XYZ file of C-alpha atoms in Angstrom:
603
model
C 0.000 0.000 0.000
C 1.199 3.383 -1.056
C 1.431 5.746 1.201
C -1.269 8.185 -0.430
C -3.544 5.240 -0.346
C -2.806 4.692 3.205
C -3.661 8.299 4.075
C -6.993 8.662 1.989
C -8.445 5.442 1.465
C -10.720 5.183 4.699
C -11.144 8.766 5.932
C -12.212 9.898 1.977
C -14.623 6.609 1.898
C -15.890 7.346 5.214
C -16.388 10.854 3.949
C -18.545 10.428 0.987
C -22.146 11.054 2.978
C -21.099 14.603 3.273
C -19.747 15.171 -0.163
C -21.486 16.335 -3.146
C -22.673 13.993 -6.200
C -19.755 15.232 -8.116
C -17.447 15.591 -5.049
C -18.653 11.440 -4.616
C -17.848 10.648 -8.374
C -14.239 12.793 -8.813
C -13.379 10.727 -5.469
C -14.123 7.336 -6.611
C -12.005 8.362 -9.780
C -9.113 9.362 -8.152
C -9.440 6.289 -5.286
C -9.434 3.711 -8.346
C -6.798 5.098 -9.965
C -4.602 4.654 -6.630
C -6.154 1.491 -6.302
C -4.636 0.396 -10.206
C -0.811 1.070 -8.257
C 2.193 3.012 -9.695
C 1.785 5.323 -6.395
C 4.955 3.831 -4.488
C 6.949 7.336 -4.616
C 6.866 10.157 -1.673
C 3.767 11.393 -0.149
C 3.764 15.001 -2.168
C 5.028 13.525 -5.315
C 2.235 11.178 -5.307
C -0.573 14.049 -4.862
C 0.783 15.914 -8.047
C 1.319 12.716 -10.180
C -2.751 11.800 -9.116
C -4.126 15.278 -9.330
C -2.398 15.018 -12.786
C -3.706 11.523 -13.608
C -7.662 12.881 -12.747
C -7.112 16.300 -14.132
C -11.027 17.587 -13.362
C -11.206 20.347 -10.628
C -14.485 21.041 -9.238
C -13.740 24.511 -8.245
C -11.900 27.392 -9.243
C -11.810 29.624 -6.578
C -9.624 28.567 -3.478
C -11.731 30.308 -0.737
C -14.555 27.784 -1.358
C -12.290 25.426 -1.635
C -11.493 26.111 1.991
C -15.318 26.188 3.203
C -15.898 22.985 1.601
C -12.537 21.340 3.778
C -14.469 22.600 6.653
C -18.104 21.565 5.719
C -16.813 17.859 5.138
C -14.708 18.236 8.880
C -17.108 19.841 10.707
C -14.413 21.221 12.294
C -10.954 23.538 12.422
C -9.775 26.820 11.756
C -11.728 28.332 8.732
C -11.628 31.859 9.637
C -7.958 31.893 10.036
C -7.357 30.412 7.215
C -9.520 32.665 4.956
C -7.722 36.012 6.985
C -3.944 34.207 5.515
C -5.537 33.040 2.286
C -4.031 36.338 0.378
C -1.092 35.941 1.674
C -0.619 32.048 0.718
C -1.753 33.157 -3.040
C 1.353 35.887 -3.175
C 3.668 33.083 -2.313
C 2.208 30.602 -5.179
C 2.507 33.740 -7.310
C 5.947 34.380 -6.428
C 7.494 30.536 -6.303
C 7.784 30.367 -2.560
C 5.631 27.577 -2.670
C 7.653 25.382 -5.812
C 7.034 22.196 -7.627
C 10.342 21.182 -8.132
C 14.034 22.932 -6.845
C 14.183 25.455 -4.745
C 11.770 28.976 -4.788
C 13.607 32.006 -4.595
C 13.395 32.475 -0.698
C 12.737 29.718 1.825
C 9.577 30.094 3.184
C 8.730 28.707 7.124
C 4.835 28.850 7.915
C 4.765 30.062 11.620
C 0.892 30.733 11.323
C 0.791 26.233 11.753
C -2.585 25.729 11.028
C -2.916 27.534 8.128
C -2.023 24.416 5.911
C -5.412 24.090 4.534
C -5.400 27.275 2.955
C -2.106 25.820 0.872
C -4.311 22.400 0.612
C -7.466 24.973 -1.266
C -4.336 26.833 -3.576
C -2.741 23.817 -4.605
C -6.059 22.256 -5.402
C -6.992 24.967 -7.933
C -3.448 25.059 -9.290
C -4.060 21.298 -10.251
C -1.303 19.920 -8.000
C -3.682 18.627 -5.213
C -6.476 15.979 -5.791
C -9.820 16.322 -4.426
C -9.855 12.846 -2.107
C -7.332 14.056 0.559
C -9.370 17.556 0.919
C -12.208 15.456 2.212
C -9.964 13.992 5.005
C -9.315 16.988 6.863
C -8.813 16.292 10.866
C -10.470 12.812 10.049
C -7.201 10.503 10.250
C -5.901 11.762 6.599
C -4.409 15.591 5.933
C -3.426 17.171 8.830
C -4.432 20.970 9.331
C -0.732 21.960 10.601
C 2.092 22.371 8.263
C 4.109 18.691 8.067
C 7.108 18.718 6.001
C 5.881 15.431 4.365
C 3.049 17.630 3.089
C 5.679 19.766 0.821
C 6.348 22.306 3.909
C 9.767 23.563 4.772
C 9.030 23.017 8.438
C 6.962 20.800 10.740
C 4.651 22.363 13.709
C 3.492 20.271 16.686
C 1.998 22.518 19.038
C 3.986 24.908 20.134
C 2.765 28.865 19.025
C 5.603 30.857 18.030
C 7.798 28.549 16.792
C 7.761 29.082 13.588
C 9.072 32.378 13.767
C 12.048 30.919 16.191
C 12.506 28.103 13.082
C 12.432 31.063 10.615
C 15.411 32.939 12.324
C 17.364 29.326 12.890
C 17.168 28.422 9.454
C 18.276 32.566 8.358
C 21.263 32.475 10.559
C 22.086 28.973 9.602
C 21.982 30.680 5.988
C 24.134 34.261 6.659
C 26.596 31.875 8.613
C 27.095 29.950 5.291
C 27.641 33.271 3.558
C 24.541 31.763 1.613
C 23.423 34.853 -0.487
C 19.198 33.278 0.571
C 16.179 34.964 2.377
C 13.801 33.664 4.444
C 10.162 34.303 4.451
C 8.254 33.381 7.848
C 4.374 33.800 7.565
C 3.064 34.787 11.191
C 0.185 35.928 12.712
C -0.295 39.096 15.002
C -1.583 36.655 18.323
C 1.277 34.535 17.594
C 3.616 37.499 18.224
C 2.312 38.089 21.509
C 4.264 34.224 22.493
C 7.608 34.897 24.240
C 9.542 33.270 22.072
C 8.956 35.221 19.197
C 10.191 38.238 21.111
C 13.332 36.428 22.129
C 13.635 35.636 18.235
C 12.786 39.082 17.209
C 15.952 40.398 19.451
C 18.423 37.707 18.504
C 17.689 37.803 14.999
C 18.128 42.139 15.421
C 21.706 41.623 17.465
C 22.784 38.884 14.848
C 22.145 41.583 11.654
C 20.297 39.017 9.944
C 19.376 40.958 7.027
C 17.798 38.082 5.366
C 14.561 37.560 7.590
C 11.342 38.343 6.266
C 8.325 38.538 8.207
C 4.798 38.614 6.690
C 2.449 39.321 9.845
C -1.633 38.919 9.217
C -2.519 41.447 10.958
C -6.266 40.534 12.121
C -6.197 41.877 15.568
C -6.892 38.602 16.736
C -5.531 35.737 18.639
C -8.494 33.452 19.365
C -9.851 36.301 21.512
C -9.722 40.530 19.967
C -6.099 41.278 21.003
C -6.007 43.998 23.862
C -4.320 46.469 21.186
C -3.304 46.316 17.483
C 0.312 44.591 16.862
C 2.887 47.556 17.671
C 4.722 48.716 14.331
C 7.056 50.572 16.620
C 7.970 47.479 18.324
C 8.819 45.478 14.925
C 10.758 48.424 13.671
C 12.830 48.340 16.802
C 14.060 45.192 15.455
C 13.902 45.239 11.631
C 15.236 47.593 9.281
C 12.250 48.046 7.439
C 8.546 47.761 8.338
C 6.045 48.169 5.565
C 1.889 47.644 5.885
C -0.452 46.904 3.088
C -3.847 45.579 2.372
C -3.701 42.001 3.426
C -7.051 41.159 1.612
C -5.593 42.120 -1.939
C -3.379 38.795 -2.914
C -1.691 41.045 -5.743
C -0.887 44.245 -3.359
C 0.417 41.608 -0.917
C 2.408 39.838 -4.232
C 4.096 43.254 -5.037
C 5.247 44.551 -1.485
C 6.863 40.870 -0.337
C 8.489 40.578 -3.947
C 10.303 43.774 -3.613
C 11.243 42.710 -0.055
C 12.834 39.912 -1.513
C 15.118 42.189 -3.528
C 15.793 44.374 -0.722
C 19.234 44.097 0.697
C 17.677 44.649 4.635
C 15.369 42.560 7.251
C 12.102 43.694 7.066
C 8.559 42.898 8.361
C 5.384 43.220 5.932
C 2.309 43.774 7.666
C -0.967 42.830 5.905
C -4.417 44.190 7.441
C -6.974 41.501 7.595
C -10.053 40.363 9.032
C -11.026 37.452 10.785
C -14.047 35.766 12.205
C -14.804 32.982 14.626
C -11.620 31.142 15.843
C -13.237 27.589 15.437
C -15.428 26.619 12.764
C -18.963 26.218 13.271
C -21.039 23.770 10.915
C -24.308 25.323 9.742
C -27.390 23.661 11.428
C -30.866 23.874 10.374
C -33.006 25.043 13.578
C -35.128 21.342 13.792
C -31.532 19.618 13.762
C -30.541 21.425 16.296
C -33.696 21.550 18.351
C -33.840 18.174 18.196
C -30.178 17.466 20.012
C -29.963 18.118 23.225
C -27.517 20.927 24.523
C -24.304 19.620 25.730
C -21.205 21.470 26.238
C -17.821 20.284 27.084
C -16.954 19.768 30.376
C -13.542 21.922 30.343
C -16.495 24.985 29.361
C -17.967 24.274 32.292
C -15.406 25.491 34.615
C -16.715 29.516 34.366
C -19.604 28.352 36.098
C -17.787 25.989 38.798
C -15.368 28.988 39.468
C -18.093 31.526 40.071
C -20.205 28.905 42.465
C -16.723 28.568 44.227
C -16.782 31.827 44.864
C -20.044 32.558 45.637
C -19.459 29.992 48.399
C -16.561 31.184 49.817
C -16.130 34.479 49.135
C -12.671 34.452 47.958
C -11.230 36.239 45.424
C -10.143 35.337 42.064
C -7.645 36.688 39.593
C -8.040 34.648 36.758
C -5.948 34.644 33.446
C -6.203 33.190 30.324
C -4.208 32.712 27.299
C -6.568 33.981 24.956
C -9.026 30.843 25.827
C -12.521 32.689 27.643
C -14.641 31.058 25.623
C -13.168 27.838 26.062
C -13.603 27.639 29.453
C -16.672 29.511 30.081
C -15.607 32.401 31.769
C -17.696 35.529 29.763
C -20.487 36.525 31.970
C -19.423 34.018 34.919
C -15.695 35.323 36.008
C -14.247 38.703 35.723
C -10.355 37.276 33.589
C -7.621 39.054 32.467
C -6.988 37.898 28.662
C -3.397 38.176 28.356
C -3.589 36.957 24.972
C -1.199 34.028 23.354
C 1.523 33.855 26.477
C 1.144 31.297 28.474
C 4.689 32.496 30.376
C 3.010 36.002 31.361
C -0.287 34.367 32.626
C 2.251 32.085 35.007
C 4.215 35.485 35.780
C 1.716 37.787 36.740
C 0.643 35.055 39.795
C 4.267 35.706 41.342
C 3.315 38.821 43.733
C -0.255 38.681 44.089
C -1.668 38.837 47.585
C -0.875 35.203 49.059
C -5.228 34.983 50.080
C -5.949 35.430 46.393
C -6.957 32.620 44.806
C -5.109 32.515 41.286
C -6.215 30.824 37.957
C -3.852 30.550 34.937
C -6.335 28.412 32.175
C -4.875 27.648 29.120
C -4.099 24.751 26.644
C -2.719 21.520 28.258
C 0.308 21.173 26.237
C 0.885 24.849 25.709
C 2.660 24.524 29.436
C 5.181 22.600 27.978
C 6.294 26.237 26.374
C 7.008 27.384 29.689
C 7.861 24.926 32.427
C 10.585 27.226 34.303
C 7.412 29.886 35.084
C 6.070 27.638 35.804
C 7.836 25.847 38.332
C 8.751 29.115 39.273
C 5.186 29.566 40.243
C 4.301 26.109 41.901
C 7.562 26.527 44.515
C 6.803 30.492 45.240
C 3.000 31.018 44.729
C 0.196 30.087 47.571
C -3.307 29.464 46.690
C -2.921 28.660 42.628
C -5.058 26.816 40.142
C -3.921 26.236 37.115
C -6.396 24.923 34.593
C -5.315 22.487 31.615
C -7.550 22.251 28.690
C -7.486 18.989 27.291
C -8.655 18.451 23.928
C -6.192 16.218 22.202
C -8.506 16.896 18.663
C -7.246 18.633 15.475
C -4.054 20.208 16.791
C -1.729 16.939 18.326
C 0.877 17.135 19.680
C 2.828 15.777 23.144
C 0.795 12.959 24.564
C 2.320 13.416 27.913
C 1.314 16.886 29.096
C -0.745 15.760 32.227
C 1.847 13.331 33.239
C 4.231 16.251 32.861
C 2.590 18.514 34.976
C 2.248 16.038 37.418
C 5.852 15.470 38.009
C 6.556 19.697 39.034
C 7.538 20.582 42.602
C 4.592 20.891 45.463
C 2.011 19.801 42.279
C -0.853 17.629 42.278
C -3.074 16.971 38.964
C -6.981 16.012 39.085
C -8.723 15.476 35.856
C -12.862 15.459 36.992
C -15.536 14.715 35.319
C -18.604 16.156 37.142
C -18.889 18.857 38.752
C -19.014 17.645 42.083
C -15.436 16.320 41.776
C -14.159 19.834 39.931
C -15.757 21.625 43.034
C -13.898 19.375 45.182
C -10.607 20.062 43.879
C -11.044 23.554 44.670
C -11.952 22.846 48.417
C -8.922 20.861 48.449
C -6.866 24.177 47.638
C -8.560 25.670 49.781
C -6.915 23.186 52.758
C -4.068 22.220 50.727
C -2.954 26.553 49.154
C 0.756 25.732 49.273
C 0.197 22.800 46.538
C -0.266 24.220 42.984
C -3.390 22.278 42.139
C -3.782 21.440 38.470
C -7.188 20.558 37.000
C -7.255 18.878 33.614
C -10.141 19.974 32.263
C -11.255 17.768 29.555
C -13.227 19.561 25.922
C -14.826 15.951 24.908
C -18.656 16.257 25.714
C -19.725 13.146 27.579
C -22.074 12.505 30.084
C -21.344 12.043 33.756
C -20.495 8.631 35.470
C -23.166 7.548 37.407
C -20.872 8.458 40.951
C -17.776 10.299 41.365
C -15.065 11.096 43.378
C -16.711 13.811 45.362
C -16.455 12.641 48.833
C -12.789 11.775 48.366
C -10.807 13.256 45.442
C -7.553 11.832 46.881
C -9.095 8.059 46.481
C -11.190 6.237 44.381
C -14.774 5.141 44.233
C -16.270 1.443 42.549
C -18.458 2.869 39.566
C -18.920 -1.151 38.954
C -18.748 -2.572 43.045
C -16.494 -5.790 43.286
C -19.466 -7.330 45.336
C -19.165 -10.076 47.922
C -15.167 -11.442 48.465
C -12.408 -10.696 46.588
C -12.796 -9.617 42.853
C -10.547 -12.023 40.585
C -10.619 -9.061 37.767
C -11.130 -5.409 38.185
C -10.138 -1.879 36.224
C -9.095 1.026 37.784
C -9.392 4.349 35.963
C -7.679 8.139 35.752
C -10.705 11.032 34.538
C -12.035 10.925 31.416
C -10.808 7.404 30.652
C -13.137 5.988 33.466
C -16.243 7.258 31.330
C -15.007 5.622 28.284
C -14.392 2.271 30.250
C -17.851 2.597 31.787
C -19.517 2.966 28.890
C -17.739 -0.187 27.366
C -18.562 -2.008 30.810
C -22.349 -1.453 30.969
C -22.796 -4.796 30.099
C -19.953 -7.120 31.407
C -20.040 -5.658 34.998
C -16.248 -5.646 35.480
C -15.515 -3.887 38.678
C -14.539 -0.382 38.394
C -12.659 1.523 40.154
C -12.422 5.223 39.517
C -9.925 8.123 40.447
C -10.031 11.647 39.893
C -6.195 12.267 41.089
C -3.667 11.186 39.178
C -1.572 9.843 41.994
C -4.478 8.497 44.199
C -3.946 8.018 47.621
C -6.286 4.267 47.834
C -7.211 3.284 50.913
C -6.119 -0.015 52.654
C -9.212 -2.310 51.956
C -9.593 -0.836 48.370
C -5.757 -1.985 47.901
C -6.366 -5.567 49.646
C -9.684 -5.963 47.147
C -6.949 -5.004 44.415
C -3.892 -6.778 45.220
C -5.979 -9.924 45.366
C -7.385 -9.866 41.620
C -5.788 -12.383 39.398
C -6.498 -9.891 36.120
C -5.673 -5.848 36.928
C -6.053 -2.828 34.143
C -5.615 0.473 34.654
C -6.972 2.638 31.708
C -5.378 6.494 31.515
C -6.338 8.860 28.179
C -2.661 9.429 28.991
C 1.073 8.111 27.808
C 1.481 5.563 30.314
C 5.146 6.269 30.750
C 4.877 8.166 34.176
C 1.457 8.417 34.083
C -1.162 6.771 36.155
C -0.935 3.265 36.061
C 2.818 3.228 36.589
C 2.526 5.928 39.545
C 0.046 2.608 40.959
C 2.338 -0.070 39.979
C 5.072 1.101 41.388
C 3.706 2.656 44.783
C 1.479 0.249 45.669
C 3.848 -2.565 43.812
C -0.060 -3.295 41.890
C 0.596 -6.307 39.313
C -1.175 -4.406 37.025
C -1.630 -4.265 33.054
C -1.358 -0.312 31.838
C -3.519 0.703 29.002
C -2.864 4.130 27.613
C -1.511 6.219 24.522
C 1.472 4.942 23.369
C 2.217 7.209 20.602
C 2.329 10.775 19.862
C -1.043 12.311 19.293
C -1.702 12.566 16.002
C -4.203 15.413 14.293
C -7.741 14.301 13.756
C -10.912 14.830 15.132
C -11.877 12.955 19.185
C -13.537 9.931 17.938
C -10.730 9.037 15.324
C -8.103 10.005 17.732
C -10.080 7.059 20.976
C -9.486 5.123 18.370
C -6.212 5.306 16.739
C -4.722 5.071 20.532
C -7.005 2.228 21.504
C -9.892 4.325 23.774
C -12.828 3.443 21.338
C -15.703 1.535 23.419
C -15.483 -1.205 21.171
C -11.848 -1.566 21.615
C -11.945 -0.926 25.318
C -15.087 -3.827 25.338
C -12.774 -6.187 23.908
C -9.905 -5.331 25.854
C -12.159 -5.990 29.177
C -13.521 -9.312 27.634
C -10.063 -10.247 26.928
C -9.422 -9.468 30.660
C -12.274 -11.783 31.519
C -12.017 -14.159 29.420
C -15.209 -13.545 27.975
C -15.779 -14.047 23.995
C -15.791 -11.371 21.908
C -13.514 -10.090 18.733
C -11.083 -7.858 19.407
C -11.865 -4.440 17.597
C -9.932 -2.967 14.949
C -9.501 0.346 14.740
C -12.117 1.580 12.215
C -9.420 4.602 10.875
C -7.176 1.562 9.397
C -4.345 2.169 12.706
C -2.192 -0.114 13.292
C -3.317 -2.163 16.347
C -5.678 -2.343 19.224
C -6.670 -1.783 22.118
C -5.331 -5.543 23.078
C -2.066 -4.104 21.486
C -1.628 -1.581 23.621
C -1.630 -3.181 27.222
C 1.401 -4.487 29.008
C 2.074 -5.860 32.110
């Protein structure tokens, strides 16, 4: 199997309810033609030779191009790629994006997940075929820039690291005496991430004149940015700053070309306009009326923070790397949006009042951008609450994070899912303030096991009791995986045991009941390497079987992603059955990943 094949096949067949007649019939084309062979060379090489091979395009026009990507997802970044979509045109127009050899510049895409906005132009341009386009975030093209895709560079997660890529690869380039430019497309939020500053300076006291940066200018992150993007600030570091009309591919076209000739560093700003962060699928009103409202449970913690308070009286400062909406704070918590910095949010805890209850909410694996603040902040700063969004969707990226955070000085990390177990937590800081407590707050809507951790957020409680004597089997589970294992247990009645802590402090007849079992799995939406069932198996010397992620997160939407990493209720059904000794097939994943969930458990 090709590897073209191997990335479209399923997700564009799994796809083809949501496409178009035409969209349906250009797709079968193009899958039989892979299917007839001859596809064996590299990933990109093997786009152009089929988009060549089924020559049709269905659309002209690149920006619809882009909403259908989205329509077929349901999900991603639309808006932001429409705001960059001028931008990507004036560097097809001006080679930065080649076919074959080198473009006249190098060009590093800081603004990560605008690769579907390159997808859309190299559709139109006839170097794309349609099939991948209808894979978006669904197990086939990813929506950040992957050198495998025809990129320069790779993104995982991290904002602001393109622009530190774009100034390794220019002084990598003056250092050679290379006579070469390099073009780094970045967005205004993006420049509000520390590193880019640091980059900004370096690449200023280095005289690298051969940095380019093209900023959309949209004067937003995810959130409005507290003030435009300073040109005073750019110019203190490049020799030249220049601003056009970002919405005009041509204008855009003309100023970076004659940048390219220009013997100085320089920064082109292009004024744009964006929309919604996230993409939104269009719902007729009896579709939606007839679904009932559920939001995500990390959205929920606006309303858990401002029943805290109302209880206790304390007060909050809350901050938030551009991510309100995310977790429910408008009209629940007065936050400080300190836009796309994780590292400020963690420094402007240091000298609060030591009574004042501080929140820092952002992005799970955004932390890993700054783990000195913020072990700066868990050894000098009382009473803090930091809040870890956990989405693990379209973006990727380390598959650690919460094991991570877990391992910081005077640290301990809950993951709840009700809101009597969140709400617990936060009395626990409350007796606990000179432990940081961190609160993985999961974005997968799911409904609530039917009993939680409440009473004791340090332990565990038996969703499934053991019953009378000893249990031979049993499966202990960390947060959100013990509503995925609960749902696959409705009907085999394996006892349960859930934890909200990931390092649970079990109490002596829970250990005896699970010391005694002949057949132990713990179950973690984590990597299991230092994560929670080796913090069990190696404190309470458990014999147990760990089940978790045991590769990087890849990018694709929740469902696709339980199952690529074994977490799919059929997977998890067989796993327990195996456990048991039950009948039953083991599942395969449905996106064509390698494995199961039976693969993925050790002892």
């Amino acid at each position: 199997m090709s590897a073209l094949h191997a990335l479209v096949q399923r997700p564009a067949t799994a796809a083809a309810p949501r496409l178009t007649e035409p969209e349906r019939a250009v797709v079968r084309r193009e899958l039989d033609e892979l299917a007839d062979g001859g596809y064996t060379g590299p990933l990109l090489e093997s786009l152009r030779k089929l988009a060549s091979a089924v020559p049709e395009r269905l659309y002209d026009d690149s920006a619809r191009v882009l909403l259908r990507m989205h329509e077929i997802a349901g999900s991603g970044n639309h808006q932001s790629n429409v705001s960059s979509l001028p931008l990507v045109r004036a560097c097809f127009d001006l080679g930065l994006v080649p076919e074959d050899g080198p473009g006249p510049a190098e060009l590093i895409v800081g603004r990560g997940h605008i690769a579907p906005a390159f997808y859309a132009e190299h559709y139109v341009r006839g170097t794309f075929p349609f099939a991948p386009l209808a894979t978006l975030h669904q197990g086939g093209l990813t929506g950040v820039v992957h050198q495998d895709l025809g990129f320069t560079n790779t993104m995982r997660y991290s904002l602001g690291v393109g622009v530190a890529q774009a100034v390794s690869l220019a002084w990598e380039l003056a250092r050679r005496g290379e006579d070469r430019k390099v073009v780094c497309l970045a967005g205004d939020g993006e420049l509000q991430e520390g590193v880019a500053f640091e980059c900004l300076r370096f690449a200023h006291e280095a005289d690298l004149t051969n940095l380019i940066l093209v900023v959309d200018a949209n004067d937003k992150g995810i959130e409005p940015l507290r003030k435009p993007l300073s040109r005073t600030y750019l110019a203190s570091y490049l020799d030249r700053v220049e601003e056009v009309d970002g919405l005009d591919a041509g204008t855009v076209r003309d100023a970076l070309g004659a940048l390219l000739t220009a013997p100085t560093s320089a920064a082109l700003v292009c004024r744009t306009r964006k929309g919604d962060h996230s993409f939104k699928p269009a719902t007729t009103a009896p579709a939606a009326a007839a679904r009932p409202a559920k939001v995500s449970f990390a959205h929920t913690s606006g309303a858990a923070l401002a029943a805290y308070q109302e209880r206790t009286g304390r007060e909050l400062a809350v901050f938030t790397a551009d991510m309100a909406a995310r977790f429910g704070f408008r009209d629940k918590v007065p936050y400080t949006n300190t836009g796309l910095a994780e590292t400020l949010s963690l420094g402007l805890t240091l000298s609060l009042p030591a009574e004042t209850v501080k929140v820092v909410a952002t992005d799970a694996m955004y932390y890993m951008d700054s783990l000195s603040m913020l072990t700066e902040a868990t050894t000098s700063v009382r009473n803090l609450l930091v809040l870890a969004g956990r989405s693990w969707g379209a973006w990727g990226g380390a598959h650690n994070a919460t094991n991570l955070l877990g391992q910081l000085l005077h640290t301990r990390v809950y993951e709840p899912v009700t809101a009597a177990e969140f709400a617990a937590c936060l009395d626990r800081l409350d007796r606990h303030p000179d432990t940081t407590h961190v609160i993985s707050t999961v974005d997968a809507k799911f409904d609530p096991p039917p009993a939680d951790c409440a009473g004791d957020v340090d332990g565990g409680t038996w969703l499934t009791p053991p019953g009378e004597g000893r249990p031979r089997t049993a499966v202990v589970t960390f947060g959100y995986a013990g509503v995925l294992v609960a749902e696959a247990n409705r009907d085999l009645g394996v006892p349960h045991l859930h934890c909200a802590a990931l390092d649970p402090d079990l109490d002596p007849d829970t250990l005896s009941q699970l010391a005694a079992c002949e057949q132990l799995l713990t179950v973690e939406y984590n990597g299991v390497h230092g994560g929670f069932g080796e913090r069990l198996r190696t404190k309470y010397l458990l014999p147990a079987q760990v089940h978790g992620v045991r590769q990087d997160i890849a990018n694709r939407v929740h469902d696709r992603q339980l199952r690529l990493h074994g977490m799919g209720p059929e997977q998890l059904d067989a796993l327990l059955r195996g456990l048991t000794g039950r009948p039953g097939d083991a599942a395969t994943p449905p996106d064509g990943s390698e494995g199961g969930a039976r693969a993925t458990a050790h002892a």
